[in-house]
CSV table of C-alpha atoms and ligand atoms in Angstrom, one decimal:
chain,number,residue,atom,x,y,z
A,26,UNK,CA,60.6,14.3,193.3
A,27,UNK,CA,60.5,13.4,190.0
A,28,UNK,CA,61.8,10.1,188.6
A,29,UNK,CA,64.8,10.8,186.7
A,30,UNK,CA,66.3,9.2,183.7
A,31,UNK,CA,69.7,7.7,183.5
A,32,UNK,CA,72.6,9.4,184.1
A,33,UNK,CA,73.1,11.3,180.2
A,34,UNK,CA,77.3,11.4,181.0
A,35,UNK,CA,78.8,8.6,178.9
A,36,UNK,CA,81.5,5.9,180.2
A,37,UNK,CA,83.7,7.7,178.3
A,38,UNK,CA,83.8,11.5,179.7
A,39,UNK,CA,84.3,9.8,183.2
A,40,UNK,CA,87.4,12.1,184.1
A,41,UNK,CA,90.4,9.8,185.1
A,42,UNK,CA,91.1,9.3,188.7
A,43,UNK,CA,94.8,8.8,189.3
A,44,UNK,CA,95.5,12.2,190.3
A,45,UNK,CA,93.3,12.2,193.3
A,46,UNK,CA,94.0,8.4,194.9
A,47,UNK,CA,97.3,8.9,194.0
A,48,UNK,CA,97.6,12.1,195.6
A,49,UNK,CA,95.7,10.5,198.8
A,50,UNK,CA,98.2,7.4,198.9
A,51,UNK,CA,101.0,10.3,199.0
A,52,UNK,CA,99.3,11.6,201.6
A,53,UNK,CA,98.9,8.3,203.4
A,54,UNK,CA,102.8,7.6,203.2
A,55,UNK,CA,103.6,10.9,204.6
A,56,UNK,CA,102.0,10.1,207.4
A,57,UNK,CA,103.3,7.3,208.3
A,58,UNK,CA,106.4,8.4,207.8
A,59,UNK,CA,105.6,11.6,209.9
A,60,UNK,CA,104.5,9.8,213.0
A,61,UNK,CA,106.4,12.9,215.0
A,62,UNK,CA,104.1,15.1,213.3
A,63,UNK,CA,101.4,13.0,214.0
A,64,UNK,CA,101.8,12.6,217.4
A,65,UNK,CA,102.7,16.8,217.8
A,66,UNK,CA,99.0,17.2,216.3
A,67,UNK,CA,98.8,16.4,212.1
A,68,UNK,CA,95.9,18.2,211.8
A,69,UNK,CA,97.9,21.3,211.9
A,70,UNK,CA,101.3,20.3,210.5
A,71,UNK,CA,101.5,17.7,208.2
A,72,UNK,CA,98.0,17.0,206.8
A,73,UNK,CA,97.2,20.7,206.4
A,74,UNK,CA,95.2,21.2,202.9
A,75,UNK,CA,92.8,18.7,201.1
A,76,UNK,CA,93.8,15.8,199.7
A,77,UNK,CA,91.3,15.8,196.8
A,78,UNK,CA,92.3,18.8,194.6
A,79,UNK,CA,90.3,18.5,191.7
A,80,UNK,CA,91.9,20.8,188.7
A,81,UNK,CA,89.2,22.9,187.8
A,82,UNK,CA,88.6,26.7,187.7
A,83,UNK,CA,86.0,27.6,190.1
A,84,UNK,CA,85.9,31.5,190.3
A,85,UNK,CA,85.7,32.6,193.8
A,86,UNK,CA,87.6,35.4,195.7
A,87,UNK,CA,91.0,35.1,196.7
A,88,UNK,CA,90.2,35.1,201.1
A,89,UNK,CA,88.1,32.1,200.0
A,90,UNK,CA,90.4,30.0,198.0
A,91,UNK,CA,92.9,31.0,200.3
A,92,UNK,CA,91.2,29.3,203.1
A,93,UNK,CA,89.8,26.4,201.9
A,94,UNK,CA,93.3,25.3,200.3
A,95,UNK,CA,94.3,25.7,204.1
A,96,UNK,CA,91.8,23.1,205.3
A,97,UNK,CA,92.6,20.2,207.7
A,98,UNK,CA,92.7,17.3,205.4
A,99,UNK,CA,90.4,13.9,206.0
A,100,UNK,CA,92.9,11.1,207.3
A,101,UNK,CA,89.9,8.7,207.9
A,102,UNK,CA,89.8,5.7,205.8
A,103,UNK,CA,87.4,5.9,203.5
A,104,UNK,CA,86.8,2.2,201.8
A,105,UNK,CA,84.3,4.2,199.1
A,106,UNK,CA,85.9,5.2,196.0
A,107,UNK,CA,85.2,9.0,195.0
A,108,UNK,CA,82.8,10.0,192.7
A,109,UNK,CA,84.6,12.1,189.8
A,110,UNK,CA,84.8,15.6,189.6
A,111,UNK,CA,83.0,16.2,186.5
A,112,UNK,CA,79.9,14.1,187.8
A,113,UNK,CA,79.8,15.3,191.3
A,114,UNK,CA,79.1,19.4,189.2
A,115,UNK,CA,77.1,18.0,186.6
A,116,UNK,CA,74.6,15.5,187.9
A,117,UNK,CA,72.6,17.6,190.5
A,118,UNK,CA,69.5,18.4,192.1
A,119,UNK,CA,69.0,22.1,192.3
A,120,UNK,CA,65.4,22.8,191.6
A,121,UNK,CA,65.8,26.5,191.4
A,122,UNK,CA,67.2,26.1,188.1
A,123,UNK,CA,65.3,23.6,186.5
A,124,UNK,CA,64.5,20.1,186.8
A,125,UNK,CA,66.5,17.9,184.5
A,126,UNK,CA,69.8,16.7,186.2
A,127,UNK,CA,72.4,19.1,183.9
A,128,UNK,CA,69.9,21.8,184.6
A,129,UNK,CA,72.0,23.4,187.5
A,130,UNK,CA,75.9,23.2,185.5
A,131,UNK,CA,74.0,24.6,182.7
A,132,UNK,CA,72.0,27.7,184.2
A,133,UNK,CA,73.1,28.6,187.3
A,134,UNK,CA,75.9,31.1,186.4
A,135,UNK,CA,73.0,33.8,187.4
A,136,UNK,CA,73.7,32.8,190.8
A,137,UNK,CA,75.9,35.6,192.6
A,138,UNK,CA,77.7,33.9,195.7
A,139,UNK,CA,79.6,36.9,196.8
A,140,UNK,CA,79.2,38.8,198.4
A,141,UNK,CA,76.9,36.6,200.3
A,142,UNK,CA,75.3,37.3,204.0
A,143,UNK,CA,73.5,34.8,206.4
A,144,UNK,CA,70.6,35.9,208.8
A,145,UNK,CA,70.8,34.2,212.1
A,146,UNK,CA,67.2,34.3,213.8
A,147,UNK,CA,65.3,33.0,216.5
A,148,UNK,CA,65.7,31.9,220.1
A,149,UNK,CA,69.3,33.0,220.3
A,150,UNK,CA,71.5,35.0,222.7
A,151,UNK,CA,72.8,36.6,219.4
A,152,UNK,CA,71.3,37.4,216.1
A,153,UNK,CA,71.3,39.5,213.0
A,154,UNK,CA,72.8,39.8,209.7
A,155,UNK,CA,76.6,38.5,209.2
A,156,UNK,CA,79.2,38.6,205.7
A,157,UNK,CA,80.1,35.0,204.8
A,158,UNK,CA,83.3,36.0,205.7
A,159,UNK,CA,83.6,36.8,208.8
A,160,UNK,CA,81.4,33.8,209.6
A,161,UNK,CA,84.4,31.7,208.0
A,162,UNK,CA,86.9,33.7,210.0
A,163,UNK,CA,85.5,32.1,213.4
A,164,UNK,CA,85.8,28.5,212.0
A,165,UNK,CA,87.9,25.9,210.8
A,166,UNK,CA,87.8,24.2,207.7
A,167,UNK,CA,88.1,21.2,207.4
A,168,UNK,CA,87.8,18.3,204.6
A,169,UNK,CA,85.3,15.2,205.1
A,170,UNK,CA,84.7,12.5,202.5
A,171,UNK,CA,80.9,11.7,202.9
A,172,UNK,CA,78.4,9.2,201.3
A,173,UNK,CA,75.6,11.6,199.6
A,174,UNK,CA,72.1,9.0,199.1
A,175,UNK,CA,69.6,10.7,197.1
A,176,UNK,CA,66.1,10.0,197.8
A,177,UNK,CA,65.9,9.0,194.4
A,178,UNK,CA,68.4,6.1,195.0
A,179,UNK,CA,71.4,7.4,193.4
A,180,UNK,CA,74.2,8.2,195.6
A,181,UNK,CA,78.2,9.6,195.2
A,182,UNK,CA,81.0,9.7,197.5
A,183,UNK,CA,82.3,13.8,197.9
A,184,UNK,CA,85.2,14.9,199.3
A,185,UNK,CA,83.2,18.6,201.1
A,186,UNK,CA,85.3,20.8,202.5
A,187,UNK,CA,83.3,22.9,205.3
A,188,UNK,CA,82.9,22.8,209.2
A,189,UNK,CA,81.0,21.7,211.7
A,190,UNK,CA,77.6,23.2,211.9
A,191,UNK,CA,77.3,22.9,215.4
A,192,UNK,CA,80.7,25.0,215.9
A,193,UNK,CA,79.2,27.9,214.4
A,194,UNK,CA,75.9,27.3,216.1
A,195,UNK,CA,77.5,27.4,219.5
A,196,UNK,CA,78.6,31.2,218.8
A,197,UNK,CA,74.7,32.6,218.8
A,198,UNK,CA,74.4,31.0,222.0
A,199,UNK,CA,70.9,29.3,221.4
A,200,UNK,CA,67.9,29.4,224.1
A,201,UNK,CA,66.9,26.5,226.1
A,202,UNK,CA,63.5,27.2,223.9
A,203,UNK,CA,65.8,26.3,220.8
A,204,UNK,CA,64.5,22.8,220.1
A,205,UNK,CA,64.8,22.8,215.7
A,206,UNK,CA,67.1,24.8,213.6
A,207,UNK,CA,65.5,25.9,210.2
A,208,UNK,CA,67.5,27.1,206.8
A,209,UNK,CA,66.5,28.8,203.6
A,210,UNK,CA,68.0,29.3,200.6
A,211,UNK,CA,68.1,31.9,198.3
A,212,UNK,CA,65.1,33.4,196.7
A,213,UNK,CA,65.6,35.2,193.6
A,214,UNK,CA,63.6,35.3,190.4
A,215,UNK,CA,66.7,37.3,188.6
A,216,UNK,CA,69.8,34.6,190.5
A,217,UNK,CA,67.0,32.0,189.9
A,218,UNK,CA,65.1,32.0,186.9
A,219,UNK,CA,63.3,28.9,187.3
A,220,UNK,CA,61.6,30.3,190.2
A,221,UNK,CA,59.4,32.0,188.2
A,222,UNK,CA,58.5,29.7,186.2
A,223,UNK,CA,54.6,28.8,186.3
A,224,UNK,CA,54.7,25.0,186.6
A,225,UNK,CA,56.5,24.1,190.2
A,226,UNK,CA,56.3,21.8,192.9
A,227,UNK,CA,58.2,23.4,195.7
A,228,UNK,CA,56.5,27.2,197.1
A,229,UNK,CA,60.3,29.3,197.5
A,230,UNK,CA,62.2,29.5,199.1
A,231,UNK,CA,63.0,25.9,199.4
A,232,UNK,CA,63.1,25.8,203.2
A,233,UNK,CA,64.3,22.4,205.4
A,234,UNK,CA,65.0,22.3,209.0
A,235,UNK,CA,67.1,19.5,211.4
A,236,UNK,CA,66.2,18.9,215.1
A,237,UNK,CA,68.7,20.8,217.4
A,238,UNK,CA,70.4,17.6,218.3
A,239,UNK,CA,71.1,16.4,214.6
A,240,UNK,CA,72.6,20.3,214.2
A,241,UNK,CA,74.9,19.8,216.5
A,242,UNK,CA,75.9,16.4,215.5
A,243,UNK,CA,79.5,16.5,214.9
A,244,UNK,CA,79.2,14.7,211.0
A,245,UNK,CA,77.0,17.6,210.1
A,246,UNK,CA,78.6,20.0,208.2
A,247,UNK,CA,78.0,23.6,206.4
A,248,UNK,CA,80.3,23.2,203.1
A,249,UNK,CA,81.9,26.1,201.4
A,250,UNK,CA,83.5,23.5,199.1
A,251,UNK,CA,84.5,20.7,197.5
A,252,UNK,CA,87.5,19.0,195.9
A,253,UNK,CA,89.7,21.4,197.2
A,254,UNK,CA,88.1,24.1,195.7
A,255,UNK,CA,84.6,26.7,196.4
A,256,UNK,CA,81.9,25.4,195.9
A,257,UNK,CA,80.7,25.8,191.9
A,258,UNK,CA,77.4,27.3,191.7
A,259,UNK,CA,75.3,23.8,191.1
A,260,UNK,CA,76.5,22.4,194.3
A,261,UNK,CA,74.8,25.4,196.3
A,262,UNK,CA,77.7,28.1,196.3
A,263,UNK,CA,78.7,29.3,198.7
A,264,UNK,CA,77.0,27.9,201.7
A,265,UNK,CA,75.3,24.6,202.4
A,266,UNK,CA,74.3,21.9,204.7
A,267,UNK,CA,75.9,18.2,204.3
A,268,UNK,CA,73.7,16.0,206.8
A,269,UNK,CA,75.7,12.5,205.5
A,270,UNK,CA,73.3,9.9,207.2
A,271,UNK,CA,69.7,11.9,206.0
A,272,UNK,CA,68.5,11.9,202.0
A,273,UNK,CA,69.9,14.6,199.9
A,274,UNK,CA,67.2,16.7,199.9
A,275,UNK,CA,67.7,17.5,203.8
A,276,UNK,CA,71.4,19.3,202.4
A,277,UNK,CA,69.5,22.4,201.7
A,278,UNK,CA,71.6,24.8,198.9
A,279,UNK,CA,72.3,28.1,198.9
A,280,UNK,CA,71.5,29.4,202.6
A,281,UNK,CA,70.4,32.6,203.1
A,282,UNK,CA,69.0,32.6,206.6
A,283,UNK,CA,69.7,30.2,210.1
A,284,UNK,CA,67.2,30.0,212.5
A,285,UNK,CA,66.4,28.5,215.8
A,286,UNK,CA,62.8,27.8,216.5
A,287,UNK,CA,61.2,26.2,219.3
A,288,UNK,CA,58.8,24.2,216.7
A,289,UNK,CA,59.2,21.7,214.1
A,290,UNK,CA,60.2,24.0,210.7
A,291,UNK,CA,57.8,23.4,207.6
A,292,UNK,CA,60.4,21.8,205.0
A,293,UNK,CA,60.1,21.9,201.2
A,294,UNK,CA,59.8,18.4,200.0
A,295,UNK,CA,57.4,17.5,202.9
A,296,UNK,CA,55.0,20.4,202.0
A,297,UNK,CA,55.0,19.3,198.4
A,298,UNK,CA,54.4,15.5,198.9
A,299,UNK,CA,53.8,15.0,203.0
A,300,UNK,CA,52.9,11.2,202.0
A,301,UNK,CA,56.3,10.9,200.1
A,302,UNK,CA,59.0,12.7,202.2
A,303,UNK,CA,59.0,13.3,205.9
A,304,UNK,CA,60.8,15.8,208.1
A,305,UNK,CA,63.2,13.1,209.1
A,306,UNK,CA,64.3,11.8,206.1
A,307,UNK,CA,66.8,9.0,207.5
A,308,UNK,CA,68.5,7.2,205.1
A,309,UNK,CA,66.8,3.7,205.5
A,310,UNK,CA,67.0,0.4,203.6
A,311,UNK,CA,64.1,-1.0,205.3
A,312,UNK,CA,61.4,1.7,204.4
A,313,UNK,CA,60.4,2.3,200.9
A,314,UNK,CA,59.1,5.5,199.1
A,315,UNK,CA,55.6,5.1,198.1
A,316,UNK,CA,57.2,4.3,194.6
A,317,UNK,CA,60.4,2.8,194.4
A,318,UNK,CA,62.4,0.4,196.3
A,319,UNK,CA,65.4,2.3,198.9
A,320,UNK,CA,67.3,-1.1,199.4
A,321,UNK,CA,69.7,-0.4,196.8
A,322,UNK,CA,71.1,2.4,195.0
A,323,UNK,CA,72.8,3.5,192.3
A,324,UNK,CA,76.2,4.4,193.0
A,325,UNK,CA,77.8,6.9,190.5
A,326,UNK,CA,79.0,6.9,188.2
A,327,UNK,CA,76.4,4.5,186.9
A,328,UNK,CA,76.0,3.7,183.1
A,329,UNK,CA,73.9,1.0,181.1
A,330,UNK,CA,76.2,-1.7,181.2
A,331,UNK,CA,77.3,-0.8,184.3
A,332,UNK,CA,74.9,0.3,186.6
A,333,UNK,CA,76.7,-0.1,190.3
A,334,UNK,CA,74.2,-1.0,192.0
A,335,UNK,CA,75.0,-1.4,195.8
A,336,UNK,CA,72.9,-2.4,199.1
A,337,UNK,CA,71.7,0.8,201.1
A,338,UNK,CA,73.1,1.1,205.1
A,339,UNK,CA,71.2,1.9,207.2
A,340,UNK,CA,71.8,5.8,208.3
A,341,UNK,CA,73.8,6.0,205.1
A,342,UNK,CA,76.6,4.0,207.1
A,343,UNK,CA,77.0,6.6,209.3
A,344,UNK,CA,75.8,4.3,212.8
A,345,UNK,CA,77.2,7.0,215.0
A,346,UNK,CA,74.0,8.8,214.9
A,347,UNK,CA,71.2,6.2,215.9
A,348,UNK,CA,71.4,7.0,219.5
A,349,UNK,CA,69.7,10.3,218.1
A,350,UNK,CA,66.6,8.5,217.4
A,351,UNK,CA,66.4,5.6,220.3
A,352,UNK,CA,62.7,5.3,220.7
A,353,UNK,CA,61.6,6.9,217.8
A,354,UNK,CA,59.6,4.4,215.2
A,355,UNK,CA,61.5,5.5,212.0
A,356,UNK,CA,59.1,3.5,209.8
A,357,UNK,CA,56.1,6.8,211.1
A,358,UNK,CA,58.7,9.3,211.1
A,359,UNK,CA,60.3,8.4,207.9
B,671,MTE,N1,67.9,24.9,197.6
B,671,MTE,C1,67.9,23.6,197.2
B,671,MTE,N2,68.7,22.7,197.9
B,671,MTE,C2,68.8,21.4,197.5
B,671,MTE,C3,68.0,20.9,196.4
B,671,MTE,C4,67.2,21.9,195.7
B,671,MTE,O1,66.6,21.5,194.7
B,671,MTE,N3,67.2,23.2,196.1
B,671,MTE,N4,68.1,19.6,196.1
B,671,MTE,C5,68.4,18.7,197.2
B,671,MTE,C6,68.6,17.3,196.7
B,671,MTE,S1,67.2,16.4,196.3
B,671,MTE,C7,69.9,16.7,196.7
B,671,MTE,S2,70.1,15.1,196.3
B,671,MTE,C8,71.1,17.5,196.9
B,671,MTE,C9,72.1,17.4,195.8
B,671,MTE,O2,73.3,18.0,196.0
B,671,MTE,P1,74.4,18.0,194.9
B,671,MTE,O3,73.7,18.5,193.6
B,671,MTE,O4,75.5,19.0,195.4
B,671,MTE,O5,74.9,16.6,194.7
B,671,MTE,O6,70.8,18.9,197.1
B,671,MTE,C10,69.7,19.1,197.9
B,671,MTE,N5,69.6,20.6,198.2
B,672,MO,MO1,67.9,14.2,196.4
């Protein structure tokens, strides 16, 4: 990946956040005021519909909007403050429309989300070609606050709305040969432009893959949106992975096609620099890319007099998941 500069976004067009932690703090208070509701199940009465609503137009049909301002809000606590809006849809990696970091806000109204379909393939009871819509109508949505930890040590706090990857999974009723599960996103020179261009480092699609276990993980998520809203374009409209505890690049944009394979899927960093990225791609403090430190990142928003820099966790924080890789040596299968 290339080294980036700093973030262009000045101090002063960080957009104010009052509205969202006081709108959370409401939330909080309800709660506790609610305990009947709580007790009777919140996550259908009280705390229905995100917390974070961030007020922007993002265009998006009305069965969309519809349902993701239905989704079960997050009541975890989450000690990380948000990233803002405007720098969680304007500093991105989303290669297919150029490399610079404002690249994807700028260029990637060419991208059509809807409507959008998904091919499911591989060693599955059931397969084929399904609408985004009536893959949404089998799930629920839901709202999760993650960490995001790019690779290139920069990392935000999002509140995603999506749902479990593994609930929508569990509907193609996978093999016993299903061992990996393997994504790609879009490829179009016309939705794309920057596909075409002559100087690359990825071969499109951009492809990435999880092991079936880290699918079905209950923090992995596909996300249809965020801040209370669909996803804009930059962030990978209108489906894409959210694996909290892996480097960014493993949260593939975009997805065109699912499918479960009994082998390890090639995936697009590790073709492009096998030495630099692995198929794993854990978050992890203790092992360094070939260039640059990952003990620290910086934690947007990040500017020259105040950079935020914080200590990386290991798994991004997310400890739940090590059982995943008992016995595995992470420092090979980086
Ligand atoms: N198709 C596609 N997916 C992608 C990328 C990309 O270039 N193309 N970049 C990845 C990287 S490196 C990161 S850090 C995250 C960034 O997600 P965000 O822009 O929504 O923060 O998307 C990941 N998914
Ligand atoms: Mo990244």
């Amino acid at each position: 990946m290339l080294i980036q500069r700093p973030p262009r976004i000045p101090t002063s067009e960080i957009t104010p956040e009052p509205i969202y932690q006081a709108r959370r703090q409401f939330m909080r208070q309800s709660l506790a005021l609610g305990s009947a509701a709580v007790a009777a199940g919140s996550v259908a009465g009280a705390v229905a519909k995100p917390s974070f609503v961030a007020d922007a137009d993002v265009a998006s049909p009305a069965w969309l909007s519809q349902k993701i301002a239905g989704a079960a809000a997050d009541t975890s606590e989450v000690n990380d403050k948000l990233t803002p809006y405007k720098h969680v849809t304007t500093y991105n990696n989303f290669y297919e429309f150029g490399y610079n970091k404002d690249d994807p806000a700028k260029h990637s109204d060419t991208l059509k989300p809807h409507p959008w379909k998904v091919e499911v393939a591989g060693e599955a009871g059931k397969t084929g070609s399904f609408n985004l819509e009536d893959i949404l109508s089998k799930v629920e949505l839901q709202e999760r606050v993650y960490r995001l930890r790019c690779v290139e040590a920069w990392s935000m706090v999002i509140p995603w709305v999506g749902f479990e990857l593994g609930s929508l999974l569990k509907q193609f009723n996978p093999t016993s040969r299903a061992k990996y599960v393997a994504f790609t996103t879009l490829k179009d020179t016309e939705q794309m432009p920057a596909q075409g261009s002559a100087f690359g480092t990825i071969d499109w699609p951009y492809v990435e893959g999880l092991t079936m276990a880290e699918a079905m993980h209950p923090l992995t998520l596909l996300a249809v949106g965020l801040y209370g809203k669909a996803l804009p374009n930059q962030n990978g409209a209108p489906l894409r992975l959210v694996v909290p505890w892996k480097y960014g690049f493993k949260s593939i944009k975009s997805i065109v096609k699912i499918e479960f394979t009994e082998e390890q899927p090639p995936t697009s960093w590790n073709i492009s620099a096998p030495r630099e990225y692995g198929f794993y791609a854990n978050v992890n403090p203790k092992v360094d890319h070939p260039r640059w430190s990952q003990a620290t990142e910086r934690r947007l928003p990040s500017g020259l007099f105040s950079p935020n820099i914080i200590d990386t966790q290991m798994f991004n924080g997310y400890d739940e998941v090590a059982s995943l890789y008992k016995g595995l040596d992470l420092r090979k299968n980086f």
